[in-house]
Amino acid sequence: MIDQAIQVLGAFHACASIVCFIAYALDKRASRTGRRRTPEQTLLLLGLAGGWPGAFVAQRSLRHKTSKRAFQLKFWLTVVLNIALAGAVIAASRM
């Protein structure tokens, strides 16, 4: 049962991460070309919805949203919440 929970969490985070990475990349392109940007709340919600690994990779590889302290604080809060939730799901699957 625990192996299945880990597989489901892994697949979910992988898909969410791809979506989140793409959102960051599109926002980075929009910032360079002067187009309408993706709201920070949207990027944070995508991370909160499980896409934080993709967000982390996008931030580092695209150098996007890395210097905004307020955004980074909120981003890392979503990471902590995700890890806590994943731990709770895994713990519940042991029962």
PDB file of C-alpha atoms in Angstrom:
ATOM      1  CA  MET A   1       0.000   0.000   0.000  1.00  0.00           C
ATOM      2  CA  ILE A   2       2.821   2.425   0.852  1.00  0.00           C
ATOM      3  CA  ASP A   3       4.595   1.672  -2.439  1.00  0.00           C
ATOM      4  CA  GLN A   4       1.431   2.559  -4.322  1.00  0.00           C
ATOM      5  CA  ALA A   5       1.069   5.835  -2.413  1.00  0.00           C
ATOM      6  CA  ILE A   6       4.654   6.767  -3.232  1.00  0.00           C
ATOM      7  CA  GLN A   7       4.154   5.914  -6.915  1.00  0.00           C
ATOM      8  CA  VAL A   8       0.974   7.975  -7.120  1.00  0.00           C
ATOM      9  CA  LEU A   9       2.621  10.933  -5.346  1.00  0.00           C
ATOM     10  CA  GLY A  10       5.636  10.678  -7.624  1.00  0.00           C
ATOM     11  CA  ALA A  11       3.569  10.596 -10.800  1.00  0.00           C
ATOM     12  CA  PHE A  12       1.390  13.456  -9.584  1.00  0.00           C
ATOM     13  CA  HIS A  13       4.386  15.636  -8.695  1.00  0.00           C
ATOM     14  CA  ALA A  14       6.075  14.836 -12.020  1.00  0.00           C
ATOM     15  CA  CYS A  15       3.037  15.949 -14.038  1.00  0.00           C
ATOM     16  CA  ALA A  16       2.446  19.019 -11.871  1.00  0.00           C
ATOM     17  CA  SER A  17       6.133  19.913 -12.121  1.00  0.00           C
ATOM     18  CA  ILE A  18       6.065  19.859 -15.911  1.00  0.00           C
ATOM     19  CA  VAL A  19       3.040  22.161 -15.949  1.00  0.00           C
ATOM     20  CA  CYS A  20       4.658  24.473 -13.399  1.00  0.00           C
ATOM     21  CA  PHE A  21       7.975  24.597 -15.277  1.00  0.00           C
ATOM     22  CA  ILE A  22       6.136  25.566 -18.455  1.00  0.00           C
ATOM     23  CA  ALA A  23       4.240  28.297 -16.597  1.00  0.00           C
ATOM     24  CA  TYR A  24       7.505  29.753 -15.289  1.00  0.00           C
ATOM     25  CA  ALA A  25       9.077  29.574 -18.761  1.00  0.00           C
ATOM     26  CA  LEU A  26       6.110  31.347 -20.339  1.00  0.00           C
ATOM     27  CA  ASP A  27       6.237  34.025 -17.645  1.00  0.00           C
ATOM     28  CA  LYS A  28       9.957  34.497 -18.212  1.00  0.00           C
ATOM     29  CA  ARG A  29       9.348  34.898 -21.945  1.00  0.00           C
ATOM     30  CA  ALA A  30       6.546  37.373 -21.254  1.00  0.00           C
ATOM     31  CA  SER A  31       8.837  39.411 -19.009  1.00  0.00           C
ATOM     32  CA  ARG A  32      11.452  39.619 -21.748  1.00  0.00           C
ATOM     33  CA  THR A  33       9.037  40.535 -24.516  1.00  0.00           C
ATOM     34  CA  GLY A  34       6.877  42.984 -22.571  1.00  0.00           C
ATOM     35  CA  ARG A  35       3.776  40.836 -22.757  1.00  0.00           C
ATOM     36  CA  ARG A  36       1.196  40.185 -20.082  1.00  0.00           C
ATOM     37  CA  ARG A  37       2.739  38.294 -17.166  1.00  0.00           C
ATOM     38  CA  THR A  38       1.498  35.320 -15.193  1.00  0.00           C
ATOM     39  CA  PRO A  39       0.414  36.547 -11.746  1.00  0.00           C
ATOM     40  CA  GLU A  40       2.730  35.476  -8.938  1.00  0.00           C
ATOM     41  CA  GLN A  41      -0.259  33.971  -7.140  1.00  0.00           C
ATOM     42  CA  THR A  42      -0.795  31.626 -10.078  1.00  0.00           C
ATOM     43  CA  LEU A  43       2.826  30.497 -10.036  1.00  0.00           C
ATOM     44  CA  LEU A  44       2.647  29.936  -6.283  1.00  0.00           C
ATOM     45  CA  LEU A  45      -0.636  28.016  -6.547  1.00  0.00           C
ATOM     46  CA  LEU A  46       0.848  25.751  -9.215  1.00  0.00           C
ATOM     47  CA  GLY A  47       3.730  25.055  -6.855  1.00  0.00           C
ATOM     48  CA  LEU A  48       1.347  24.460  -3.975  1.00  0.00           C
ATOM     49  CA  ALA A  49      -0.622  22.048  -6.158  1.00  0.00           C
ATOM     50  CA  GLY A  50       2.425  19.796  -6.341  1.00  0.00           C
ATOM     51  CA  GLY A  51       4.493  21.521  -8.998  1.00  0.00           C
ATOM     52  CA  TRP A  52       7.119  22.916  -6.657  1.00  0.00           C
ATOM     53  CA  PRO A  53       9.935  20.665  -7.974  1.00  0.00           C
ATOM     54  CA  GLY A  54       9.346  22.025 -11.479  1.00  0.00           C
ATOM     55  CA  ALA A  55       9.151  25.542 -10.086  1.00  0.00           C
ATOM     56  CA  PHE A  56      12.472  25.065  -8.306  1.00  0.00           C
ATOM     57  CA  VAL A  57      14.174  23.789 -11.469  1.00  0.00           C
ATOM     58  CA  ALA A  58      12.659  26.630 -13.526  1.00  0.00           C
ATOM     59  CA  GLN A  59      13.775  29.254 -11.025  1.00  0.00           C
ATOM     60  CA  ARG A  60      17.332  27.997 -11.116  1.00  0.00           C
ATOM     61  CA  SER A  61      17.681  27.181 -14.808  1.00  0.00           C
ATOM     62  CA  LEU A  62      15.805  30.238 -16.089  1.00  0.00           C
ATOM     63  CA  ARG A  63      16.989  32.591 -13.331  1.00  0.00           C
ATOM     64  CA  HIS A  64      13.403  33.580 -12.781  1.00  0.00           C
ATOM     65  CA  LYS A  65      11.880  34.855  -9.528  1.00  0.00           C
ATOM     66  CA  THR A  66      15.077  34.160  -7.599  1.00  0.00           C
ATOM     67  CA  SER A  67      15.787  37.691  -6.378  1.00  0.00           C
ATOM     68  CA  LYS A  68      12.335  38.530  -5.024  1.00  0.00           C
ATOM     69  CA  ARG A  69      12.559  37.778  -1.303  1.00  0.00           C
ATOM     70  CA  ALA A  70       8.808  37.929  -0.645  1.00  0.00           C
ATOM     71  CA  PHE A  71       8.123  35.524  -3.490  1.00  0.00           C
ATOM     72  CA  GLN A  72      10.882  33.152  -2.358  1.00  0.00           C
ATOM     73  CA  LEU A  73       9.507  33.110   1.184  1.00  0.00           C
ATOM     74  CA  LYS A  74       6.056  32.175  -0.108  1.00  0.00           C
ATOM     75  CA  PHE A  75       7.545  29.623  -2.494  1.00  0.00           C
ATOM     76  CA  TRP A  76       9.462  27.837   0.279  1.00  0.00           C
ATOM     77  CA  LEU A  77       6.329  27.832   2.406  1.00  0.00           C
ATOM     78  CA  THR A  78       4.561  25.914  -0.377  1.00  0.00           C
ATOM     79  CA  VAL A  79       7.461  23.456  -0.444  1.00  0.00           C
ATOM     80  CA  VAL A  80       7.185  22.831   3.302  1.00  0.00           C
ATOM     81  CA  LEU A  81       3.418  22.378   3.020  1.00  0.00           C
ATOM     82  CA  ASN A  82       3.843  19.916   0.160  1.00  0.00           C
ATOM     83  CA  ILE A  83       6.413  17.847   2.021  1.00  0.00           C
ATOM     84  CA  ALA A  84       4.227  17.794   5.127  1.00  0.00           C
ATOM     85  CA  LEU A  85       1.211  16.696   3.084  1.00  0.00           C
ATOM     86  CA  ALA A  86       3.209  14.004   1.295  1.00  0.00           C
ATOM     87  CA  GLY A  87       4.435  12.726   4.655  1.00  0.00           C
ATOM     88  CA  ALA A  88       0.871  12.628   5.957  1.00  0.00           C
ATOM     89  CA  VAL A  89      -0.328  10.705   2.882  1.00  0.00           C
ATOM     90  CA  ILE A  90       2.476   8.175   3.223  1.00  0.00           C
ATOM     91  CA  ALA A  91       1.856   7.803   6.960  1.00  0.00           C
ATOM     92  CA  ALA A  92      -1.869   7.301   6.351  1.00  0.00           C
ATOM     93  CA  SER A  93      -1.135   4.628   3.743  1.00  0.00           C
ATOM     94  CA  ARG A  94       0.703   2.602   6.391  1.00  0.00           C
ATOM     95  CA  MET A  95      -2.499   2.145   8.351  1.00  0.00           C
TER      96      MET A  95
END
